[in-house]
Amino acid sequence: MAASPKVRVRFAPSPTGLLHVGNTRTALFNWLFARQKKGANVLRIEDTDVERSEARFETQLLDDLRWLGLDWDEGPDKGGEYGPYRQSDRMEIYRGYAERLIEEGKAYLCFCTPEELERERQQAIAEHGPQIYSGKCRRLDPAEARRRRTQGEAAAIRLKIPEHPIHFHDIVRGEVTFEHESVSDPIIVRSSGMPVYNYVVVVDDAEMKITHVIRGDDHLSNTPKQVALYEALGFPVPEFAHLSTILGPDRERLSKRHGATSVAQFRDMGVLPEALVNYLALLGWAPSGGTRETFTPQELIREFSLERVTPSPAIFDFEKLYWLNRQYLKSADRQRVIALALPYLRKATLLGEDMDAEMQQWAGKLIDLLVPYVDRLDQLPDRAAMIFRYDAVAAVSAEDNRPLLESEAGGKVISAFAKRVASQSDGFSAESFKAIINEVKAETGTKGKELFHPIRIVITGSHSGPDFDRVIPLIETGSRLPLPQHVLSVRERVAAFEQAFAQS
Ligand code: GLU
């Protein structure tokens, strides 16, 4: 039995904008498949749309893929056996194949003007017929057509769609058949000389020996034309796998309207690449058995299969992505999280650019304290409010604090607590603070929530939050550091609270 050819897949983005989640999932599924099959992952830049393609988008695309860890074996930046890997560098190749197709009678010159084509289209609409090219220029004498082109008449090149149904196999959808009557003879090279997507993609996939074309299902309707091109060019037809559309929570096609959709936006929000990769892998694919949700890239490579990709649309669930991100943030390497978190706190001017060793240590503890409470790193400044933006008036008047503060036990706890804080001359350590709480407990005969909640409200503004053991040292040390925004000490908080409480 002949060995099956080495798996070769490609991700073929157009550099016309930011890498969005739909394309990222395509890149990911290609990568997973290539890595699992020990095949080659090719990156090809499809920049034949000269108007919309920009070099900066290509640079950003490559950066985004690297950030996600989706590496490639051949591509514009690293070359490879089947390059060049940027379509604008392959124009000669496309010209050669197009002329060959004309010579072999598989393609023909088309002189129809845009106005004529539009008239045909309008007529088809009026007659409720299929809006496909009439095939008028198919019937021209090839020698005559060549003569007209040589004399300077503008001519596009069209492929002759064969007069039989077009079949192909799609791993996600099974056998797909298109009746040839529904497929127009496609233009493969415009009269301007510019080759079009459906044509160049086939030439490239064939020349690059791609075995599996994994892409978005927005290309499903292009596939019969491409299959006809493979056949006309005498190339083997690859396997296809068309991935379903991604919808927003409202079941409309995912778009900017739904919020962040580009890799760059999620990165800026403080989503970790492994969380995004994990989430996108589950968008339209599920491992067999079990309901596990977290997978490392290595686990995904092991488990992935195109056969388990669903043809039905996938709904992008932002909350699930953020939930996963929270899990990854909690287990990520501490130094990495600190390095990633600092810019968010600096941008909110909670921390300065220059930090000495003590301040760095303090910032690290601050981040340790806050990270378990966020889904994304951009939420850190808000979460830091209990440290940096203590607001006694808000604490006193908050709806869910009122019942506690107004209760008899609450009042007793607060006054006993305030009295002791005022009489302590030095700052507090976790231990000395605990000692005070014990005294308050003994004096008031309260315990549990009755004891802790009022004190927590006085210190942080809220009855829930992290342990005093961690909060108190952070507040006390912070109050002595020259931070861009002063952190109120325990004593300052209590004084401010008492004043606000008395006035309420
Ligand atoms: N450049 C095309 C796109 O970004 C790629 C299509 C394909 O994978 O064939 O949609």
Short mmCIF file of C-alpha atoms and ligand atoms in Angstrom, two decimals:
data_model
loop_
_atom_site.label_atom_id
_atom_site.label_comp_id
_atom_site.label_asym_id
_atom_site.label_seq_id
_atom_site.Cartn_x
_atom_site.Cartn_y
_atom_site.Cartn_z
CA MET A 1 0.00 0.00 0.00
CA ALA A 2 1.38 3.42 -0.92
CA ALA A 3 2.19 5.63 2.03
CA SER A 4 -0.29 8.53 2.24
CA PRO A 5 1.33 11.87 1.45
CA LYS A 6 2.54 13.97 4.32
CA VAL A 7 -0.22 16.21 5.65
CA ARG A 8 0.23 19.81 4.53
CA VAL A 9 -2.22 22.51 5.56
CA ARG A 10 -2.20 26.24 5.20
CA PHE A 11 -3.59 29.34 6.85
CA ALA A 12 -4.11 31.95 4.17
CA PRO A 13 -5.16 35.28 5.64
CA SER A 14 -5.65 38.46 3.68
CA PRO A 15 -3.80 41.36 5.31
CA THR A 16 -6.76 43.70 5.12
CA GLY A 17 -7.45 44.17 8.82
CA LEU A 18 -6.84 42.83 12.28
CA LEU A 19 -6.82 39.11 12.92
CA HIS A 20 -10.29 38.35 14.29
CA VAL A 21 -11.53 35.35 16.21
CA GLY A 22 -13.09 33.63 13.20
CA ASN A 23 -9.83 33.55 11.30
CA THR A 24 -7.94 32.76 14.46
CA ARG A 25 -9.99 29.63 14.95
CA THR A 26 -9.21 28.67 11.35
CA ALA A 27 -5.51 29.18 12.04
CA LEU A 28 -5.80 27.16 15.23
CA PHE A 29 -7.58 24.18 13.64
CA ASN A 30 -4.98 24.10 10.87
CA TRP A 31 -2.21 24.22 13.44
CA LEU A 32 -3.74 21.51 15.62
CA PHE A 33 -4.25 19.24 12.64
CA ALA A 34 -0.72 19.80 11.30
CA ARG A 35 0.90 19.23 14.67
CA GLN A 36 -1.12 16.12 15.40
CA LYS A 37 -0.32 14.59 12.02
CA LYS A 38 3.31 15.70 12.19
CA GLY A 39 2.63 17.54 8.97
CA ALA A 40 3.54 20.99 7.70
CA ASN A 41 1.71 24.18 8.60
CA VAL A 42 2.07 26.78 5.87
CA LEU A 43 1.37 30.50 6.25
CA ARG A 44 0.45 32.20 3.01
CA ILE A 45 -0.39 35.87 2.69
CA GLU A 46 -3.23 36.51 0.26
CA ASP A 47 -2.67 40.10 -0.77
CA THR A 48 -4.10 40.20 -4.28
CA ASP A 49 -6.63 42.79 -3.14
CA VAL A 50 -4.14 45.60 -3.61
CA GLU A 51 -6.49 48.34 -2.49
CA ARG A 52 -7.22 46.82 0.90
CA SER A 53 -4.00 44.96 1.71
CA GLU A 54 -1.48 46.73 3.93
CA ALA A 55 1.98 45.68 5.10
CA ARG A 56 1.20 46.75 8.66
CA PHE A 57 -1.66 44.26 8.83
CA GLU A 58 0.67 41.51 7.67
CA THR A 59 3.16 42.40 10.41
CA GLN A 60 0.41 42.45 13.01
CA LEU A 61 -0.99 39.14 11.77
CA LEU A 62 2.34 37.43 12.21
CA ASP A 63 2.78 38.99 15.65
CA ASP A 64 -0.68 37.88 16.73
CA LEU A 65 -0.08 34.30 15.57
CA ARG A 66 3.25 34.21 17.40
CA TRP A 67 1.63 35.58 20.54
CA LEU A 68 -0.94 32.76 20.37
CA GLY A 69 1.85 30.23 19.91
CA LEU A 70 0.51 29.08 16.53
CA ASP A 71 3.79 28.63 14.72
CA TRP A 72 4.27 27.76 11.05
CA ASP A 73 6.87 25.81 9.15
CA GLU A 74 6.86 27.74 5.90
CA GLY A 75 5.83 31.33 5.35
CA PRO A 76 6.76 34.77 4.04
CA ASP A 77 9.16 35.41 6.90
CA LYS A 78 10.93 32.06 6.82
CA GLY A 79 10.66 30.81 3.25
CA GLY A 80 10.32 27.14 2.37
CA GLU A 81 10.41 24.73 -0.51
CA TYR A 82 7.26 26.04 -2.21
CA GLY A 83 7.65 29.81 -1.88
CA PRO A 84 7.27 32.64 -2.34
CA TYR A 85 4.50 32.69 0.27
CA ARG A 86 3.02 36.08 -0.53
CA GLN A 87 0.66 36.13 -3.47
CA SER A 88 1.87 39.48 -4.77
CA ASP A 89 5.25 37.80 -5.32
CA ARG A 90 3.71 35.00 -7.41
CA MET A 91 2.13 36.90 -10.30
CA GLU A 92 4.29 35.24 -12.96
CA ILE A 93 3.21 31.82 -11.78
CA TYR A 94 -0.48 32.75 -12.09
CA ARG A 95 0.00 34.21 -15.57
CA GLY A 96 1.69 31.04 -16.79
CA TYR A 97 -1.10 28.71 -15.70
CA ALA A 98 -3.83 31.00 -17.09
CA GLU A 99 -2.28 31.06 -20.53
CA ARG A 100 -1.93 27.31 -20.43
CA LEU A 101 -5.63 26.93 -19.64
CA ILE A 102 -6.52 29.10 -22.65
CA GLU A 103 -4.25 27.08 -24.93
CA GLU A 104 -5.83 23.87 -23.79
CA GLY A 105 -9.33 25.23 -24.40
CA LYS A 106 -10.23 25.05 -20.71
CA ALA A 107 -10.45 28.80 -20.30
CA TYR A 108 -11.42 31.55 -22.71
CA LEU A 109 -11.11 35.27 -23.21
CA CYS A 110 -14.15 37.30 -22.26
CA PHE A 111 -14.74 40.75 -23.70
CA CYS A 112 -18.02 41.49 -21.97
CA THR A 113 -18.02 44.95 -20.42
CA PRO A 114 -19.24 45.58 -16.88
CA GLU A 115 -22.29 47.33 -18.37
CA GLU A 116 -23.20 44.28 -20.46
CA LEU A 117 -22.79 41.98 -17.50
CA GLU A 118 -24.96 44.22 -15.35
CA ARG A 119 -27.66 44.22 -18.03
CA GLU A 120 -27.54 40.41 -18.13
CA ARG A 121 -27.84 40.29 -14.38
CA GLN A 122 -30.83 42.63 -14.28
CA GLN A 123 -32.53 40.55 -16.93
CA ALA A 124 -31.91 37.36 -14.98
CA ILE A 125 -33.44 38.98 -11.91
CA ALA A 126 -36.49 40.12 -13.92
CA GLU A 127 -36.93 36.59 -15.30
CA HIS A 128 -36.24 34.96 -11.95
CA GLY A 129 -33.45 32.98 -13.57
CA PRO A 130 -30.08 32.09 -12.02
CA GLN A 131 -27.76 35.07 -11.95
CA ILE A 132 -24.89 33.42 -13.71
CA TYR A 133 -22.83 34.45 -16.71
CA SER A 134 -24.57 33.60 -19.99
CA GLY A 135 -21.41 32.13 -21.46
CA LYS A 136 -21.60 34.49 -24.43
CA CYS A 137 -17.81 34.67 -25.00
CA ARG A 138 -17.44 30.91 -24.59
CA ARG A 139 -18.69 30.66 -28.13
CA LEU A 140 -16.10 33.02 -29.66
CA ASP A 141 -13.54 31.55 -32.00
CA PRO A 142 -10.33 31.26 -29.90
CA ALA A 143 -8.08 32.53 -32.71
CA GLU A 144 -10.35 35.52 -33.25
CA ALA A 145 -10.42 36.19 -29.51
CA ARG A 146 -6.64 36.16 -29.32
CA ARG A 147 -6.43 38.58 -32.23
CA ARG A 148 -8.78 41.00 -30.49
CA ARG A 149 -6.70 40.82 -27.32
CA THR A 150 -3.44 41.40 -29.24
CA GLN A 151 -5.00 44.47 -30.78
CA GLY A 152 -5.50 45.87 -27.33
CA GLU A 153 -9.10 45.00 -26.51
CA ALA A 154 -9.58 44.48 -22.76
CA ALA A 155 -10.23 40.83 -21.97
CA ALA A 156 -10.77 38.89 -18.79
CA ILE A 157 -10.04 35.17 -18.65
CA ARG A 158 -12.85 32.84 -17.66
CA LEU A 159 -12.77 29.19 -16.77
CA LYS A 160 -15.17 26.86 -18.58
CA ILE A 161 -17.21 25.14 -15.92
CA PRO A 162 -17.64 21.52 -17.07
CA GLU A 163 -21.15 20.38 -17.91
CA HIS A 164 -21.59 17.88 -15.14
CA PRO A 165 -22.30 18.20 -11.42
CA ILE A 166 -19.32 19.11 -9.27
CA HIS A 167 -18.65 16.95 -6.22
CA PHE A 168 -16.18 17.24 -3.44
CA HIS A 169 -15.66 15.73 -0.06
CA ASP A 170 -15.83 17.89 3.03
CA ILE A 171 -14.72 16.34 6.29
CA VAL A 172 -17.19 18.46 8.28
CA ARG A 173 -20.13 18.25 5.88
CA GLY A 174 -19.66 14.99 3.99
CA GLU A 175 -20.23 14.78 0.23
CA VAL A 176 -21.13 18.12 -1.32
CA THR A 177 -22.59 18.43 -4.82
CA PHE A 178 -23.23 21.55 -6.87
CA GLU A 179 -25.19 21.38 -10.13
CA HIS A 180 -23.11 22.97 -12.84
CA GLU A 181 -26.08 25.08 -13.99
CA SER A 182 -25.76 27.00 -10.73
CA VAL A 183 -22.08 27.76 -11.20
CA SER A 184 -21.04 30.65 -13.42
CA ASP A 185 -17.93 30.39 -15.59
CA PRO A 186 -15.71 32.25 -13.12
CA ILE A 187 -13.34 35.03 -14.09
CA ILE A 188 -9.87 33.83 -13.15
CA VAL A 189 -7.93 36.86 -14.39
CA ARG A 190 -9.52 40.29 -14.63
CA SER A 191 -9.16 42.42 -17.73
CA SER A 192 -6.72 44.53 -15.70
CA GLY A 193 -4.45 41.48 -15.59
CA MET A 194 -5.11 40.90 -11.90
CA PRO A 195 -5.81 37.24 -11.08
CA VAL A 196 -8.72 36.56 -8.72
CA TYR A 197 -8.91 34.72 -5.42
CA ASN A 198 -10.64 31.52 -6.62
CA TYR A 199 -7.94 30.97 -9.17
CA VAL A 200 -4.78 31.91 -7.27
CA VAL A 201 -5.87 29.96 -4.22
CA VAL A 202 -6.03 26.78 -6.33
CA VAL A 203 -2.70 27.39 -8.04
CA ASP A 204 -1.09 28.05 -4.67
CA ASP A 205 -2.69 25.16 -2.82
CA ALA A 206 -1.68 22.81 -5.62
CA GLU A 207 1.85 24.13 -5.97
CA MET A 208 2.31 24.11 -2.21
CA LYS A 209 1.09 20.49 -2.10
CA ILE A 210 -1.70 21.26 0.35
CA THR A 211 -3.53 18.06 1.30
CA HIS A 212 -6.30 19.55 3.49
CA VAL A 213 -7.97 22.91 3.03
CA ILE A 214 -9.38 23.94 6.40
CA ARG A 215 -11.17 27.30 6.28
CA GLY A 216 -14.33 29.24 7.06
CA ASP A 217 -17.59 28.17 5.46
CA ASP A 218 -17.93 31.56 3.82
CA HIS A 219 -15.78 29.85 1.16
CA LEU A 220 -18.09 26.89 0.70
CA SER A 221 -19.79 28.43 -2.34
CA ASN A 222 -16.37 29.13 -3.90
CA THR A 223 -15.34 25.53 -3.60
CA PRO A 224 -17.08 24.13 -6.75
CA LYS A 225 -15.27 26.73 -8.84
CA GLN A 226 -12.03 25.78 -7.20
CA VAL A 227 -12.66 22.06 -7.72
CA ALA A 228 -13.33 22.76 -11.41
CA LEU A 229 -10.02 24.61 -11.51
CA TYR A 230 -8.12 21.73 -9.93
CA GLU A 231 -9.57 19.45 -12.55
CA ALA A 232 -8.82 21.82 -15.42
CA LEU A 233 -5.25 22.24 -14.22
CA GLY A 234 -4.82 18.51 -13.72
CA PHE A 235 -4.05 18.80 -10.01
CA PRO A 236 -5.31 16.40 -7.36
CA VAL A 237 -8.26 17.83 -5.39
CA PRO A 238 -7.45 18.20 -1.68
CA GLU A 239 -9.73 17.29 1.19
CA PHE A 240 -11.83 20.18 2.46
CA ALA A 241 -13.04 21.05 5.93
CA HIS A 242 -15.29 24.10 6.11
CA LEU A 243 -15.71 25.49 9.60
CA SER A 244 -19.04 26.92 10.62
CA THR A 245 -19.77 30.58 11.04
CA ILE A 246 -19.26 32.15 14.45
CA LEU A 247 -22.31 33.95 15.79
CA GLY A 248 -22.70 36.47 18.59
CA PRO A 249 -24.84 35.71 21.66
CA ASP A 250 -27.85 37.09 19.75
CA ARG A 251 -27.25 34.54 16.94
CA GLU A 252 -26.29 37.24 14.47
CA ARG A 253 -22.96 36.91 12.70
CA LEU A 254 -20.24 37.88 15.19
CA SER A 255 -19.15 41.44 14.55
CA LYS A 256 -17.70 44.50 16.25
CA ARG A 257 -21.20 45.25 17.43
CA HIS A 258 -20.87 42.38 19.91
CA GLY A 259 -17.70 43.80 21.49
CA ALA A 260 -14.11 42.69 21.12
CA THR A 261 -13.54 40.43 18.13
CA SER A 262 -9.85 40.80 17.29
CA VAL A 263 -6.92 39.07 18.90
CA ALA A 264 -5.36 42.46 19.58
CA GLN A 265 -8.43 43.59 21.51
CA PHE A 266 -8.52 40.52 23.69
CA ARG A 267 -4.80 40.85 24.36
CA ASP A 268 -5.30 44.49 25.36
CA MET A 269 -8.06 43.43 27.72
CA GLY A 270 -5.68 41.12 29.51
CA VAL A 271 -6.79 37.79 28.11
CA LEU A 272 -3.99 35.22 28.13
CA PRO A 273 -3.15 33.54 24.82
CA GLU A 274 -3.63 30.06 26.27
CA ALA A 275 -7.15 31.00 27.39
CA LEU A 276 -8.05 32.32 23.95
CA VAL A 277 -6.58 29.23 22.27
CA ASN A 278 -8.43 26.95 24.67
CA TYR A 279 -11.69 28.80 24.16
CA LEU A 280 -11.45 28.94 20.36
CA ALA A 281 -10.66 25.22 20.19
CA LEU A 282 -14.03 24.53 21.79
CA LEU A 283 -15.84 26.72 19.29
CA GLY A 284 -17.38 24.13 17.01
CA TRP A 285 -15.29 21.24 18.25
CA ALA A 286 -15.59 19.06 21.35
CA PRO A 287 -13.41 16.20 22.50
CA SER A 288 -15.00 12.79 22.58
CA GLY A 289 -16.57 11.94 25.93
CA GLY A 290 -16.46 14.03 29.07
CA THR A 291 -17.23 17.65 29.63
CA ARG A 292 -13.75 18.87 30.32
CA GLU A 293 -13.21 22.50 29.47
CA THR A 294 -9.57 23.29 30.07
CA PHE A 295 -6.93 21.97 27.71
CA THR A 296 -3.30 22.83 27.25
CA PRO A 297 -2.14 23.17 23.64
CA GLN A 298 -0.44 19.76 23.92
CA GLU A 299 -3.68 18.18 25.09
CA LEU A 300 -5.57 19.83 22.26
CA ILE A 301 -3.08 18.48 19.74
CA ARG A 302 -3.62 15.00 21.12
CA GLU A 303 -7.42 15.17 21.25
CA PHE A 304 -8.25 17.20 18.16
CA SER A 305 -10.07 15.67 15.23
CA LEU A 306 -11.68 17.28 12.21
CA GLU A 307 -14.33 14.55 12.24
CA ARG A 308 -15.66 15.99 15.49
CA VAL A 309 -16.01 19.51 14.15
CA THR A 310 -19.69 20.43 13.97
CA PRO A 311 -21.24 21.97 10.85
CA SER A 312 -23.72 24.03 12.87
CA PRO A 313 -22.89 27.63 13.73
CA ALA A 314 -20.91 28.22 16.91
CA ILE A 315 -21.99 30.89 19.38
CA PHE A 316 -19.26 33.04 20.81
CA ASP A 317 -19.74 33.09 24.56
CA PHE A 318 -17.72 35.97 25.97
CA GLU A 319 -18.45 34.96 29.55
CA LYS A 320 -17.08 31.49 29.00
CA LEU A 321 -13.89 32.90 27.51
CA TYR A 322 -13.47 35.20 30.51
CA TRP A 323 -14.22 32.36 32.91
CA LEU A 324 -11.50 30.27 31.27
CA ASN A 325 -9.16 33.23 31.41
CA ARG A 326 -9.74 33.52 35.14
CA GLN A 327 -8.72 29.88 35.57
CA TYR A 328 -5.57 30.45 33.53
CA LEU A 329 -4.72 33.66 35.39
CA LYS A 330 -4.97 31.82 38.70
CA SER A 331 -2.61 29.07 37.66
CA ALA A 332 -0.19 31.10 35.52
CA ASP A 333 3.39 31.68 36.64
CA ARG A 334 3.40 34.45 39.26
CA GLN A 335 6.19 36.53 37.74
CA ARG A 336 4.53 36.39 34.34
CA VAL A 337 1.19 37.57 35.75
CA ILE A 338 2.90 40.40 37.61
CA ALA A 339 4.74 41.53 34.48
CA LEU A 340 1.49 41.45 32.49
CA ALA A 341 -0.53 43.17 35.23
CA LEU A 342 1.80 46.11 35.94
CA PRO A 343 0.97 48.08 32.76
CA TYR A 344 -2.73 48.15 33.68
CA LEU A 345 -2.00 49.57 37.13
CA ARG A 346 0.47 52.04 35.70
CA LYS A 347 -1.95 53.19 33.05
CA ALA A 348 -4.48 53.92 35.79
CA THR A 349 -1.66 55.83 37.59
CA LEU A 350 -1.96 53.57 40.61
CA LEU A 351 1.70 52.68 40.22
CA GLY A 352 4.54 54.75 38.81
CA GLU A 353 7.13 53.81 36.21
CA ASP A 354 10.10 53.83 38.59
CA MET A 355 9.73 51.47 41.48
CA ASP A 356 12.39 50.57 44.00
CA ALA A 357 12.72 47.06 45.39
CA GLU A 358 10.27 47.66 48.24
CA MET A 359 7.68 49.11 45.95
CA GLN A 360 8.10 46.26 43.49
CA GLN A 361 7.55 43.81 46.26
CA TRP A 362 4.48 45.65 47.40
CA ALA A 363 3.11 45.80 43.83
CA GLY A 364 3.62 42.04 43.53
CA LYS A 365 1.58 41.44 46.67
CA LEU A 366 -1.10 43.82 45.48
CA ILE A 367 -1.38 41.89 42.23
CA ASP A 368 -1.45 38.56 44.10
CA LEU A 369 -4.34 39.90 46.15
CA LEU A 370 -6.40 41.21 43.25
CA VAL A 371 -5.88 38.68 40.46
CA PRO A 372 -8.17 36.00 41.93
CA TYR A 373 -10.99 38.55 41.73
CA VAL A 374 -10.71 39.38 38.01
CA ASP A 375 -11.58 37.67 34.74
CA ARG A 376 -9.28 39.91 32.75
CA LEU A 377 -6.29 41.99 33.70
CA ASP A 378 -7.94 45.22 32.54
CA GLN A 379 -10.32 44.85 35.49
CA LEU A 380 -7.46 45.22 37.97
CA PRO A 381 -7.64 49.01 38.45
CA ASP A 382 -11.32 48.78 39.41
CA ARG A 383 -10.59 45.89 41.74
CA ALA A 384 -7.82 47.92 43.32
CA ALA A 385 -10.37 50.48 44.49
CA MET A 386 -10.54 48.91 47.97
CA ILE A 387 -6.87 49.72 48.37
CA PHE A 388 -6.53 53.00 46.50
CA ARG A 389 -9.92 54.64 46.48
CA TYR A 390 -11.28 54.12 49.92
CA ASP A 391 -14.48 56.15 50.09
CA ALA A 392 -15.91 56.45 53.60
CA VAL A 393 -19.09 58.23 52.52
CA ALA A 394 -19.85 55.51 49.99
CA ALA A 395 -19.09 52.84 52.60
CA VAL A 396 -21.51 54.38 55.05
CA SER A 397 -24.30 54.87 52.55
CA ALA A 398 -24.04 51.70 50.47
CA GLU A 399 -27.42 49.97 50.33
CA ASP A 400 -26.14 46.56 51.36
CA ASN A 401 -24.04 47.98 54.21
CA ARG A 402 -26.85 49.92 55.87
CA PRO A 403 -28.64 47.11 57.76
CA LEU A 404 -25.39 45.97 59.35
CA LEU A 405 -24.23 49.43 60.27
CA GLU A 406 -27.59 50.29 61.77
CA SER A 407 -27.90 47.11 63.80
CA GLU A 408 -27.17 47.24 67.50
CA ALA A 409 -24.31 44.74 67.25
CA GLY A 410 -22.84 46.60 64.28
CA GLY A 411 -22.79 49.87 66.20
CA LYS A 412 -21.13 48.25 69.20
CA VAL A 413 -18.46 46.56 67.08
CA ILE A 414 -17.64 49.73 65.20
CA SER A 415 -17.25 51.90 68.27
CA ALA A 416 -15.17 49.31 70.17
CA PHE A 417 -13.01 48.80 67.11
CA ALA A 418 -12.53 52.52 66.43
CA LYS A 419 -11.61 53.21 70.03
CA ARG A 420 -8.81 50.61 69.96
CA VAL A 421 -7.44 51.69 66.58
CA ALA A 422 -7.23 55.26 67.85
CA SER A 423 -5.33 54.21 70.96
CA GLN A 424 -2.72 52.21 69.03
CA SER A 425 0.26 54.45 68.43
CA ASP A 426 2.06 52.42 65.73
CA GLY A 427 0.85 51.04 62.44
CA PHE A 428 -0.66 47.58 62.23
CA SER A 429 0.71 44.22 61.35
CA ALA A 430 -1.56 41.29 60.54
CA GLU A 431 -0.97 40.06 64.13
CA SER A 432 -1.62 43.29 65.98
CA PHE A 433 -4.77 43.77 63.93
CA LYS A 434 -5.95 40.31 64.81
CA ALA A 435 -5.29 41.05 68.47
CA ILE A 436 -7.57 44.05 68.27
CA ILE A 437 -10.33 42.06 66.64
CA ASN A 438 -10.08 39.55 69.49
CA GLU A 439 -10.45 42.30 72.04
CA VAL A 440 -13.48 43.65 70.20
CA LYS A 441 -14.91 40.18 70.13
CA ALA A 442 -14.48 39.77 73.87
CA GLU A 443 -15.86 43.18 74.66
CA THR A 444 -18.95 43.00 72.44
CA GLY A 445 -19.71 39.30 72.65
CA THR A 446 -20.08 39.14 68.87
CA LYS A 447 -18.56 36.64 66.48
CA GLY A 448 -18.53 35.57 62.84
CA LYS A 449 -20.27 37.86 60.37
CA GLU A 450 -21.59 40.14 63.11
CA LEU A 451 -18.03 40.84 64.14
CA PHE A 452 -16.15 40.75 60.85
CA HIS A 453 -18.53 42.39 58.42
CA PRO A 454 -18.73 45.80 60.12
CA ILE A 455 -14.95 45.88 60.49
CA ARG A 456 -14.47 44.94 56.88
CA ILE A 457 -16.82 47.71 55.83
CA VAL A 458 -14.83 50.20 57.88
CA ILE A 459 -11.52 49.08 56.34
CA THR A 460 -12.41 48.33 52.71
CA GLY A 461 -15.88 49.76 52.15
CA SER A 462 -17.39 46.35 51.52
CA HIS A 463 -18.42 43.47 53.80
CA SER A 464 -16.85 40.90 51.52
CA GLY A 465 -13.35 40.64 50.16
CA PRO A 466 -9.94 39.14 50.83
CA ASP A 467 -8.66 38.13 54.26
CA PHE A 468 -7.47 40.79 56.70
CA ASP A 469 -4.17 38.91 56.96
CA ARG A 470 -3.41 40.00 53.45
CA VAL A 471 -5.24 43.30 53.22
CA ILE A 472 -3.90 44.91 56.40
CA PRO A 473 -0.17 44.60 55.64
CA LEU A 474 -0.82 45.81 52.11
CA ILE A 475 -2.71 48.88 53.28
CA GLU A 476 -0.25 49.71 56.03
CA THR A 477 2.88 49.32 53.90
CA GLY A 478 1.20 51.09 50.99
CA SER A 479 0.36 54.08 53.18
CA ARG A 480 4.08 54.60 53.87
CA LEU A 481 5.25 54.26 50.26
CA PRO A 482 5.56 57.27 47.94
CA LEU A 483 2.96 55.93 45.50
CA PRO A 484 1.42 58.19 42.83
CA GLN A 485 -1.85 58.02 44.76
CA HIS A 486 -1.81 57.93 48.54
CA VAL A 487 -3.10 54.75 50.14
CA LEU A 488 -5.00 55.53 53.35
CA SER A 489 -3.70 53.71 56.42
CA VAL A 490 -5.95 51.73 58.76
CA ARG A 491 -5.99 54.66 61.16
CA GLU A 492 -6.91 57.13 58.39
CA ARG A 493 -9.68 54.86 57.18
CA VAL A 494 -11.19 54.49 60.60
CA ALA A 495 -11.09 58.24 61.20
CA ALA A 496 -12.71 58.97 57.85
CA PHE A 497 -15.34 56.33 58.44
CA GLU A 498 -16.25 57.62 61.88
CA GLN A 499 -16.70 61.10 60.55
CA ALA A 500 -18.88 59.93 57.66
CA PHE A 501 -20.84 57.64 59.99
CA ALA A 502 -21.50 60.42 62.47
CA GLN A 503 -22.81 62.65 59.67
CA SER A 504 -24.99 60.02 58.09
N1 GLU B 1 -7.63 34.83 1.96
C1 GLU B 1 -8.82 34.08 2.18
C2 GLU B 1 -9.54 34.65 3.38
O1 GLU B 1 -8.92 35.29 4.21
C3 GLU B 1 -8.47 32.64 2.45
C4 GLU B 1 -9.45 31.71 1.90
C5 GLU B 1 -8.99 30.29 1.92
O2 GLU B 1 -8.55 29.83 2.97
O3 GLU B 1 -9.08 29.67 0.87
O4 GLU B 1 -10.73 34.50 3.50
#
